[in-house]
Amino acid sequence: AQKVTQAQTEISVVEKEDVTLDCVYETRDTTYYLFWYKQPPSGELVFLIRRNSFDEQNEISGRYSWNFQKSTSSFNFTITASQVVDSAVYFCALYTGGFKTIFGAGTRLFVKA
Amino acid sequence: DTAVSQTPKYLVTQMGNDKSIKCEQNLGHDTMYWYKQDSKKFLKIMFSYNNKELIINETVPNRFSPKSPDKAHLNLHINSLELGDSAVYFCASSQGPPSGGVSTGELFFGEGSRLTVL
């Protein structure tokens, strides 16, 4: 069975704090892709990052960084020095082929000024 | 130019009515999807179409009928609307797998269509 778990339903931080959003996935496939999407209050879904199962290198993009660990089946997302504009719902997702992407339940992040 | 566009953006209707949502993508992708996002923000796949063929029907009631007239369009028709159908419906597209390969599965979403059934 394939599953994505985002255990944190809501997180609230004060601006400039660092915050980590957790994602744990389950799959028996050896080839798969992991994603993070952002859904700001305006409602659209914005692609942030894709990682394939063979590439465990961590990635940094500005204030965003991602930590992929196959040993713990986790793909965590860290925002450094959070800003109010980071307030959104963040979704972790898993794709193993078969034209079906499984999404986690989302983590709602509130960043207070 | 909007990559994935869906209309209408908002739809308010009475129970029992029939309504349609249209989706078009200009990315040249061969796979399109409908996702439903409920009030708790949970995103669930409803249908996948690859090259106009239905690939996935995720136990959706048959009141929902998708139609793909060509690879760039995927419409969703809903009959006999019920209160529980109120949600945001997202259309998405992706590039299917290359021959013998696996696609990356990256989804490009439309802006969503908020359906409210009264």
Short mmCIF file of C-alpha atoms in Angstrom, two decimals:
data_model
loop_
_atom_site.label_atom_id
_atom_site.label_comp_id
_atom_site.label_asym_id
_atom_site.label_seq_id
_atom_site.Cartn_x
_atom_site.Cartn_y
_atom_site.Cartn_z
CA ALA A 1 0.00 0.00 0.00
CA GLN A 2 1.14 3.52 -0.67
CA LYS A 3 0.67 6.20 1.88
CA VAL A 4 1.89 9.66 2.79
CA THR A 5 1.66 10.85 6.37
CA GLN A 6 2.00 14.43 7.47
CA ALA A 7 1.54 14.15 11.18
CA GLN A 8 1.54 17.89 11.84
CA THR A 9 -1.91 19.27 11.13
CA GLU A 10 -1.08 22.87 11.99
CA ILE A 11 2.08 24.70 12.94
CA SER A 12 2.27 28.25 14.18
CA VAL A 13 5.54 30.17 14.31
CA VAL A 14 6.66 33.74 14.67
CA GLU A 15 8.37 35.41 11.75
CA LYS A 16 12.09 34.63 11.40
CA GLU A 17 11.77 31.31 13.18
CA ASP A 18 12.88 28.17 11.38
CA VAL A 19 10.22 25.51 10.88
CA THR A 20 10.34 21.91 9.68
CA LEU A 21 7.40 20.14 8.09
CA ASP A 22 7.53 16.39 8.41
CA CYS A 23 6.59 13.86 5.75
CA VAL A 24 6.74 10.09 6.02
CA TYR A 25 5.87 7.86 3.09
CA GLU A 26 5.20 4.19 2.50
CA THR A 27 5.75 2.29 -0.71
CA ARG A 28 7.16 -1.04 -1.82
CA ASP A 29 8.28 0.35 -5.15
CA THR A 30 11.95 1.02 -5.63
CA THR A 31 11.39 3.77 -8.18
CA TYR A 32 9.28 6.66 -7.01
CA TYR A 33 9.12 10.41 -6.82
CA LEU A 34 8.39 12.64 -3.87
CA PHE A 35 7.00 16.14 -4.07
CA TRP A 36 6.14 19.15 -2.01
CA TYR A 37 3.36 21.50 -3.09
CA LYS A 38 2.31 24.77 -1.51
CA GLN A 39 -1.27 26.03 -1.34
CA PRO A 40 -1.37 29.68 -0.25
CA PRO A 41 -4.62 31.27 0.99
CA SER A 42 -5.46 32.23 -2.60
CA GLY A 43 -6.03 28.53 -3.23
CA GLU A 44 -3.80 27.54 -6.12
CA LEU A 45 -1.42 24.59 -5.84
CA VAL A 46 2.20 25.46 -6.46
CA PHE A 47 4.90 22.89 -7.16
CA LEU A 48 7.97 23.35 -4.94
CA ILE A 49 10.24 20.36 -5.46
CA ARG A 50 10.52 16.86 -6.91
CA ARG A 51 12.93 14.20 -5.71
CA ASN A 52 13.47 10.74 -7.19
CA SER A 53 14.12 7.70 -5.07
CA PHE A 54 17.69 7.33 -6.31
CA ASP A 55 18.80 10.77 -5.31
CA GLU A 56 19.17 11.26 -1.59
CA GLN A 57 21.09 14.49 -1.82
CA ASN A 58 19.59 17.24 0.26
CA GLU A 59 18.53 20.30 -1.63
CA ILE A 60 18.50 23.96 -0.74
CA SER A 61 16.68 26.68 -2.61
CA GLY A 62 16.92 30.04 -0.91
CA ARG A 63 15.22 29.74 2.47
CA TYR A 64 13.82 26.31 1.61
CA SER A 65 15.62 23.04 2.14
CA TRP A 66 14.61 19.42 1.87
CA ASN A 67 15.98 16.40 3.67
CA PHE A 68 15.32 13.04 2.01
CA GLN A 69 16.19 9.92 4.01
CA LYS A 70 15.27 6.56 2.55
CA SER A 71 16.30 4.78 5.74
CA THR A 72 13.44 6.43 7.60
CA SER A 73 11.16 6.94 4.56
CA SER A 74 11.05 10.64 5.26
CA PHE A 75 11.14 13.73 3.10
CA ASN A 76 11.11 16.71 5.42
CA PHE A 77 10.88 20.34 4.43
CA THR A 78 12.52 23.18 6.34
CA ILE A 79 11.84 26.86 5.96
CA THR A 80 14.59 29.03 7.40
CA ALA A 81 13.78 32.49 8.73
CA SER A 82 10.08 32.11 7.99
CA GLN A 83 8.08 35.00 6.61
CA VAL A 84 4.39 35.85 6.71
CA VAL A 85 4.18 35.02 2.99
CA ASP A 86 5.12 31.43 3.85
CA SER A 87 1.72 30.99 5.51
CA ALA A 88 0.03 28.26 3.51
CA VAL A 89 -0.95 24.62 3.48
CA TYR A 90 1.94 22.42 2.41
CA PHE A 91 1.39 19.03 0.87
CA CYS A 92 3.83 16.19 0.55
CA ALA A 93 3.06 13.73 -2.26
CA LEU A 94 4.25 10.39 -3.62
CA TYR A 95 4.22 9.10 -7.19
CA THR A 96 5.18 5.55 -8.13
CA GLY A 97 3.83 5.46 -11.66
CA GLY A 98 0.36 4.33 -12.65
CA PHE A 99 -0.94 7.86 -13.23
CA LYS A 100 -1.79 8.37 -9.58
CA THR A 101 -0.17 10.76 -7.11
CA ILE A 102 -0.95 10.23 -3.44
CA PHE A 103 -1.08 13.32 -1.27
CA GLY A 104 -0.60 13.67 2.45
CA ALA A 105 -3.28 15.43 4.46
CA GLY A 106 -1.33 18.69 4.42
CA THR A 107 0.23 20.83 7.12
CA ARG A 108 -1.18 24.29 7.66
CA LEU A 109 1.58 26.74 8.51
CA PHE A 110 0.79 30.05 10.18
CA VAL A 111 3.59 32.58 10.31
CA LYS A 112 2.81 35.49 12.59
CA ALA A 113 4.43 38.89 12.22
CA ASP B 1 -0.77 32.23 -21.06
CA THR B 2 -2.33 30.02 -18.40
CA ALA B 3 -0.93 26.49 -18.58
CA VAL B 4 -3.94 24.68 -17.06
CA SER B 5 -7.18 26.59 -17.05
CA GLN B 6 -10.52 25.53 -15.68
CA THR B 7 -13.91 27.16 -15.80
CA PRO B 8 -15.91 28.21 -13.98
CA LYS B 9 -13.88 29.24 -10.95
CA TYR B 10 -16.97 29.40 -8.76
CA LEU B 11 -20.19 27.47 -9.07
CA VAL B 12 -23.18 27.75 -6.73
CA THR B 13 -26.14 25.53 -7.44
CA GLN B 14 -29.07 23.71 -5.91
CA MET B 15 -29.19 20.06 -4.94
CA GLY B 16 -30.36 17.86 -7.75
CA ASN B 17 -29.01 20.06 -10.54
CA ASP B 18 -26.47 18.97 -13.17
CA LYS B 19 -23.31 20.98 -13.73
CA SER B 20 -20.08 20.82 -15.70
CA ILE B 21 -16.54 22.02 -15.15
CA LYS B 22 -14.20 22.40 -18.09
CA CYS B 23 -10.43 22.07 -18.16
CA GLU B 24 -7.88 22.80 -20.83
CA GLN B 25 -4.09 22.57 -20.80
CA ASN B 26 -1.68 24.04 -23.32
CA LEU B 27 1.42 22.25 -22.06
CA GLY B 28 1.30 19.45 -24.59
CA HIS B 29 0.86 16.88 -21.81
CA ASP B 30 -0.82 13.58 -22.53
CA THR B 31 -2.22 12.90 -19.06
CA MET B 32 -4.93 14.82 -17.25
CA TYR B 33 -6.60 14.44 -13.88
CA TRP B 34 -9.41 15.54 -11.66
CA TYR B 35 -8.72 15.92 -7.95
CA LYS B 36 -11.26 16.78 -5.27
CA GLN B 37 -10.27 18.87 -2.26
CA ASP B 38 -12.72 18.71 0.62
CA SER B 39 -13.29 21.23 3.38
CA LYS B 40 -10.44 19.74 5.42
CA LYS B 41 -8.08 20.37 2.49
CA PHE B 42 -7.64 16.69 1.78
CA LEU B 43 -6.71 16.13 -1.89
CA LYS B 44 -8.03 12.96 -3.44
CA ILE B 45 -7.67 11.77 -6.99
CA MET B 46 -10.89 11.12 -8.86
CA PHE B 47 -9.89 10.34 -12.42
CA SER B 48 -6.80 10.01 -14.60
CA TYR B 49 -6.86 10.12 -18.38
CA ASN B 50 -3.93 9.25 -20.59
CA ASN B 51 -4.19 9.99 -24.29
CA LYS B 52 -7.95 10.45 -23.89
CA GLU B 53 -8.38 7.06 -22.27
CA LEU B 54 -9.65 6.60 -18.74
CA ILE B 55 -6.89 5.05 -16.65
CA ILE B 56 -8.04 5.62 -13.10
CA ASN B 57 -11.53 5.89 -11.68
CA GLU B 58 -11.07 6.09 -7.98
CA THR B 59 -14.44 4.71 -6.81
CA VAL B 60 -16.20 7.89 -7.73
CA PRO B 61 -20.03 7.72 -7.89
CA ASN B 62 -21.26 7.33 -11.42
CA ARG B 63 -23.03 10.69 -11.10
CA PHE B 64 -19.57 12.01 -12.02
CA SER B 65 -18.74 11.55 -15.68
CA PRO B 66 -15.46 12.80 -17.08
CA LYS B 67 -14.99 13.32 -20.78
CA SER B 68 -11.80 13.87 -22.70
CA PRO B 69 -12.53 14.99 -26.27
CA ASP B 70 -8.80 15.33 -26.95
CA LYS B 71 -5.52 15.25 -25.03
CA ALA B 72 -5.73 18.93 -24.14
CA HIS B 73 -9.19 18.86 -22.60
CA LEU B 74 -10.80 17.04 -19.71
CA ASN B 75 -14.28 18.00 -18.63
CA LEU B 76 -16.22 16.88 -15.59
CA HIS B 77 -19.98 16.57 -15.61
CA ILE B 78 -21.85 15.98 -12.37
CA ASN B 79 -25.46 14.81 -12.32
CA SER B 80 -27.95 15.13 -9.49
CA LEU B 81 -25.69 17.20 -7.28
CA GLU B 82 -25.65 16.43 -3.57
CA LEU B 83 -24.58 18.51 -0.59
CA GLY B 84 -21.50 16.32 -0.16
CA ASP B 85 -20.28 17.27 -3.60
CA SER B 86 -19.41 20.73 -2.31
CA ALA B 87 -15.65 20.99 -2.67
CA VAL B 88 -12.90 22.50 -4.74
CA TYR B 89 -12.21 20.49 -7.88
CA PHE B 90 -8.75 20.74 -9.35
CA CYS B 91 -7.80 19.79 -12.85
CA ALA B 92 -4.16 18.85 -13.41
CA SER B 93 -1.94 17.59 -16.17
CA SER B 94 1.39 15.81 -16.41
CA GLN B 95 3.58 14.31 -19.06
CA GLY B 96 3.06 10.58 -19.27
CA PRO B 97 5.90 8.08 -19.17
CA PRO B 98 8.32 7.79 -22.06
CA SER B 99 8.27 4.45 -23.84
CA GLY B 100 9.44 1.81 -21.38
CA GLY B 101 10.00 4.40 -18.69
CA VAL B 102 8.31 6.00 -15.71
CA SER B 103 7.05 9.55 -15.80
CA THR B 104 8.15 11.90 -13.07
CA GLY B 105 4.55 12.52 -12.08
CA GLU B 106 4.94 16.26 -11.65
CA LEU B 107 1.47 17.77 -11.67
CA PHE B 108 0.53 21.12 -13.10
CA PHE B 109 -2.70 22.30 -11.50
CA GLY B 110 -5.44 24.60 -12.60
CA GLU B 111 -6.68 27.26 -10.20
CA GLY B 112 -9.52 25.11 -8.95
CA SER B 113 -13.29 25.32 -9.26
CA ARG B 114 -15.16 25.86 -6.02
CA LEU B 115 -18.50 24.09 -6.16
CA THR B 116 -21.11 24.92 -3.55
CA VAL B 117 -24.28 22.85 -3.47
CA LEU B 118 -27.17 24.39 -1.50
#
